[in-house]
Amino acid sequence: MDKWKVQVVGDDVDIRLVMQCFGSEGTFIEECEKEFFMFSESFGQLSSHHEVLLKAMSILSSWNAIVVLQWPSFSFLKSGLVIETHEDGRSTRYHSGFAALNIRFRFDIRLGCAEKETSSQAVWRNLSDNPRKELVLKLWGHPNRTWTQLYRIVEEMEAEVGGLSDAGIADKSELKRFKSSANNAAVAGLESRHRSGQFDAPSNPMNLTEAEEMLRHSVWKFLKRERTEKK
């Protein structure tokens, strides 16, 4: 019997998509009476509901960013109640610092527990021993992406693998077009990395939407790499 579980809040379609992407035996989401809860072996090492909540929030943050890389229309999931199950079968629900006893739960559905590791799980696994990959994912998962934020992502990836085009992560001409656009004040506006007039605008400037789409594919390729040795 799991001691801790954390409610997952969001649209049913988005939650089920995450369940399909992350069906790990160690950390997964289950449905119970039209509600969804996260279980994780890592919760068993924690002693308070606050620690469990922070851990669940960290897991969801990574999962959200990984899923939105593949499906841009995905809406981020959030954590809700933390529930502690006692040995006598009763449960204590923690929310905003308050606790109340609750009845037993009966879980009846588990989705997404795939026998084979999914690409999303592989990416999540790769984060564990690569701080730069984790940083790139966090930068991508930050809402309202700007030119500055996107350029930072490119620089972090380059610091890890060297040339992105040589590593097969980005098209050389499109990467040059992105950098020229991000560096030009006439294109990137207040988010430009350089002063007005310092650089000529590219003949075919890239808008922010195009930049996001290009880097979405590049970030996914970067995160999927099993080895990230600098070229």
PDB file of N, CA and C in Angstrom, residues 4-39:
ATOM      1  N   TRP A   4       1.743   7.675   0.172  1.00  0.00           N
ATOM      2  CA  TRP A   4       1.465   9.004  -0.366  1.00  0.00           C
ATOM      3  C   TRP A   4       0.930   8.931  -1.794  1.00  0.00           C
ATOM      4  N   LYS A   5       0.033   9.818  -2.125  1.00  0.00           N
ATOM      5  CA  LYS A   5      -0.399  10.053  -3.499  1.00  0.00           C
ATOM      6  C   LYS A   5      -0.757  11.522  -3.636  1.00  0.00           C
ATOM      7  N   VAL A   6      -0.588  12.043  -4.841  1.00  0.00           N
ATOM      8  CA  VAL A   6      -0.812  13.465  -5.091  1.00  0.00           C
ATOM      9  C   VAL A   6      -1.813  13.622  -6.223  1.00  0.00           C
ATOM     10  N   GLN A   7      -2.830  14.405  -5.984  1.00  0.00           N
ATOM     11  CA  GLN A   7      -3.847  14.650  -7.001  1.00  0.00           C
ATOM     12  C   GLN A   7      -3.238  15.412  -8.175  1.00  0.00           C
ATOM     13  N   VAL A   8      -3.605  15.006  -9.380  1.00  0.00           N
ATOM     14  CA  VAL A   8      -3.161  15.679 -10.595  1.00  0.00           C
ATOM     15  C   VAL A   8      -4.367  16.376 -11.214  1.00  0.00           C
ATOM     16  N   VAL A   9      -4.228  17.663 -11.474  1.00  0.00           N
ATOM     17  CA  VAL A   9      -5.337  18.485 -11.942  1.00  0.00           C
ATOM     18  C   VAL A   9      -5.063  18.959 -13.367  1.00  0.00           C
ATOM     19  N   GLY A  10      -6.080  18.845 -14.220  1.00  0.00           N
ATOM     20  CA  GLY A  10      -5.954  19.301 -15.597  1.00  0.00           C
ATOM     21  C   GLY A  10      -7.068  18.716 -16.437  1.00  0.00           C
ATOM     22  N   ASP A  11      -7.049  19.020 -17.725  1.00  0.00           N
ATOM     23  CA  ASP A  11      -8.037  18.458 -18.637  1.00  0.00           C
ATOM     24  C   ASP A  11      -7.815  16.953 -18.770  1.00  0.00           C
ATOM     25  N   ASP A  12      -8.909  16.201 -18.806  1.00  0.00           N
ATOM     26  CA  ASP A  12      -8.803  14.740 -18.881  1.00  0.00           C
ATOM     27  C   ASP A  12      -7.951  14.276 -20.062  1.00  0.00           C
ATOM     28  N   VAL A  13      -8.117  14.938 -21.205  1.00  0.00           N
ATOM     29  CA  VAL A  13      -7.364  14.543 -22.395  1.00  0.00           C
ATOM     30  C   VAL A  13      -5.869  14.730 -22.168  1.00  0.00           C
ATOM     31  N   ASP A  14      -5.499  15.846 -21.536  1.00  0.00           N
ATOM     32  CA  ASP A  14      -4.087  16.116 -21.275  1.00  0.00           C
ATOM     33  C   ASP A  14      -3.518  15.143 -20.246  1.00  0.00           C
ATOM     34  N   ILE A  15      -4.312  14.836 -19.223  1.00  0.00           N
ATOM     35  CA  ILE A  15      -3.842  13.896 -18.202  1.00  0.00           C
ATOM     36  C   ILE A  15      -3.615  12.515 -18.813  1.00  0.00           C
ATOM     37  N   ARG A  16      -4.556  12.062 -19.635  1.00  0.00           N
ATOM     38  CA  ARG A  16      -4.416  10.734 -20.250  1.00  0.00           C
ATOM     39  C   ARG A  16      -3.234  10.688 -21.225  1.00  0.00           C
ATOM     40  N   LEU A  17      -2.951  11.814 -21.855  1.00  0.00           N
ATOM     41  CA  LEU A  17      -1.783  11.874 -22.734  1.00  0.00           C
ATOM     42  C   LEU A  17      -0.500  11.674 -21.925  1.00  0.00           C
ATOM     43  N   VAL A  18      -0.422  12.328 -20.776  1.00  0.00           N
ATOM     44  CA  VAL A  18       0.743  12.162 -19.902  1.00  0.00           C
ATOM     45  C   VAL A  18       0.836  10.724 -19.404  1.00  0.00           C
ATOM     46  N   MET A  19      -0.306  10.119 -19.094  1.00  0.00           N
ATOM     47  CA  MET A  19      -0.315   8.727 -18.636  1.00  0.00           C
ATOM     48  C   MET A  19       0.239   7.786 -19.703  1.00  0.00           C
ATOM     49  N   GLN A  20      -0.025   8.095 -20.960  1.00  0.00           N
ATOM     50  CA  GLN A  20       0.491   7.272 -22.051  1.00  0.00           C
ATOM     51  C   GLN A  20       1.987   7.486 -22.253  1.00  0.00           C
ATOM     52  N   CYS A  21       2.439   8.714 -22.002  1.00  0.00           N
ATOM     53  CA  CYS A  21       3.856   9.037 -22.201  1.00  0.00           C
ATOM     54  C   CYS A  21       4.734   8.527 -21.071  1.00  0.00           C
ATOM     55  N   PHE A  22       4.183   8.529 -19.858  1.00  0.00           N
ATOM     56  CA  PHE A  22       4.974   8.161 -18.685  1.00  0.00           C
ATOM     57  C   PHE A  22       4.274   7.049 -17.919  1.00  0.00           C
ATOM     58  N   GLY A  23       4.461   5.824 -18.387  1.00  0.00           N
ATOM     59  CA  GLY A  23       3.836   4.680 -17.743  1.00  0.00           C
ATOM     60  C   GLY A  23       4.802   3.899 -16.885  1.00  0.00           C
ATOM     61  N   SER A  24       5.773   4.591 -16.302  1.00  0.00           N
ATOM     62  CA  SER A  24       6.801   3.916 -15.512  1.00  0.00           C
ATOM     63  C   SER A  24       6.211   3.230 -14.296  1.00  0.00           C
ATOM     64  N   GLU A  25       6.765   2.074 -13.954  1.00  0.00           N
ATOM     65  CA  GLU A  25       6.341   1.384 -12.737  1.00  0.00           C
ATOM     66  C   GLU A  25       6.746   2.169 -11.501  1.00  0.00           C
ATOM     67  N   GLY A  26       7.804   2.974 -11.617  1.00  0.00           N
ATOM     68  CA  GLY A  26       8.279   3.724 -10.463  1.00  0.00           C
ATOM     69  C   GLY A  26       7.493   4.986 -10.186  1.00  0.00           C
ATOM     70  N   THR A  27       7.055   5.659 -11.238  1.00  0.00           N
ATOM     71  CA  THR A  27       6.277   6.890 -11.103  1.00  0.00           C
ATOM     72  C   THR A  27       5.197   6.886 -12.171  1.00  0.00           C
ATOM     73  N   PHE A  28       3.938   7.015 -11.774  1.00  0.00           N
ATOM     74  CA  PHE A  28       2.839   6.918 -12.727  1.00  0.00           C
ATOM     75  C   PHE A  28       1.605   7.616 -12.163  1.00  0.00           C
ATOM     76  N   ILE A  29       0.597   7.746 -13.013  1.00  0.00           N
ATOM     77  CA  ILE A  29      -0.679   8.350 -12.635  1.00  0.00           C
ATOM     78  C   ILE A  29      -1.765   7.296 -12.755  1.00  0.00           C
ATOM     79  N   GLU A  30      -2.661   7.252 -11.770  1.00  0.00           N
ATOM     80  CA  GLU A  30      -3.813   6.351 -11.805  1.00  0.00           C
ATOM     81  C   GLU A  30      -5.101   7.159 -11.701  1.00  0.00           C
ATOM     82  N   GLU A  31      -6.169   6.584 -12.267  1.00  0.00           N
ATOM     83  CA  GLU A  31      -7.488   7.196 -12.182  1.00  0.00           C
ATOM     84  C   GLU A  31      -8.300   6.510 -11.095  1.00  0.00           C
ATOM     85  N   CYS A  32      -9.007   7.303 -10.302  1.00  0.00           N
ATOM     86  CA  CYS A  32      -9.860   6.769  -9.243  1.00  0.00           C
ATOM     87  C   CYS A  32     -11.118   7.606  -9.143  1.00  0.00           C
ATOM     88  N   GLU A  33     -12.246   7.005  -9.495  1.00  0.00           N
ATOM     89  CA  GLU A  33     -13.536   7.675  -9.347  1.00  0.00           C
ATOM     90  C   GLU A  33     -13.516   9.081  -9.946  1.00  0.00           C
ATOM     91  N   LYS A  34     -13.064   9.159 -11.217  1.00  0.00           N
ATOM     92  CA  LYS A  34     -13.036  10.386 -12.008  1.00  0.00           C
ATOM     93  C   LYS A  34     -12.028  11.415 -11.507  1.00  0.00           C
ATOM     94  N   GLU A  35     -11.095  10.981 -10.670  1.00  0.00           N
ATOM     95  CA  GLU A  35      -9.984  11.829 -10.262  1.00  0.00           C
ATOM     96  C   GLU A  35      -8.685  11.113 -10.606  1.00  0.00           C
ATOM     97  N   PHE A  36      -7.603  11.875 -10.684  1.00  0.00           N
ATOM     98  CA  PHE A  36      -6.312  11.316 -11.062  1.00  0.00           C
ATOM     99  C   PHE A  36      -5.282  11.595  -9.974  1.00  0.00           C
ATOM    100  N   PHE A  37      -4.431  10.598  -9.710  1.00  0.00           N
ATOM    101  CA  PHE A  37      -3.430  10.729  -8.655  1.00  0.00           C
ATOM    102  C   PHE A  37      -2.079  10.205  -9.131  1.00  0.00           C
ATOM    103  N   MET A  38      -1.033  10.878  -8.708  1.00  0.00           N
ATOM    104  CA  MET A  38       0.330  10.441  -8.993  1.00  0.00           C
ATOM    105  C   MET A  38       0.861   9.594  -7.846  1.00  0.00           C
ATOM    106  N   PHE A  39       1.491   8.484  -8.207  1.00  0.00           N
ATOM    107  CA  PHE A  39       2.197   7.633  -7.258  1.00  0.00           C
ATOM    108  C   PHE A  39       3.666   7.606  -7.671  1.00  0.00           C
TER     109      PHE A  39
END
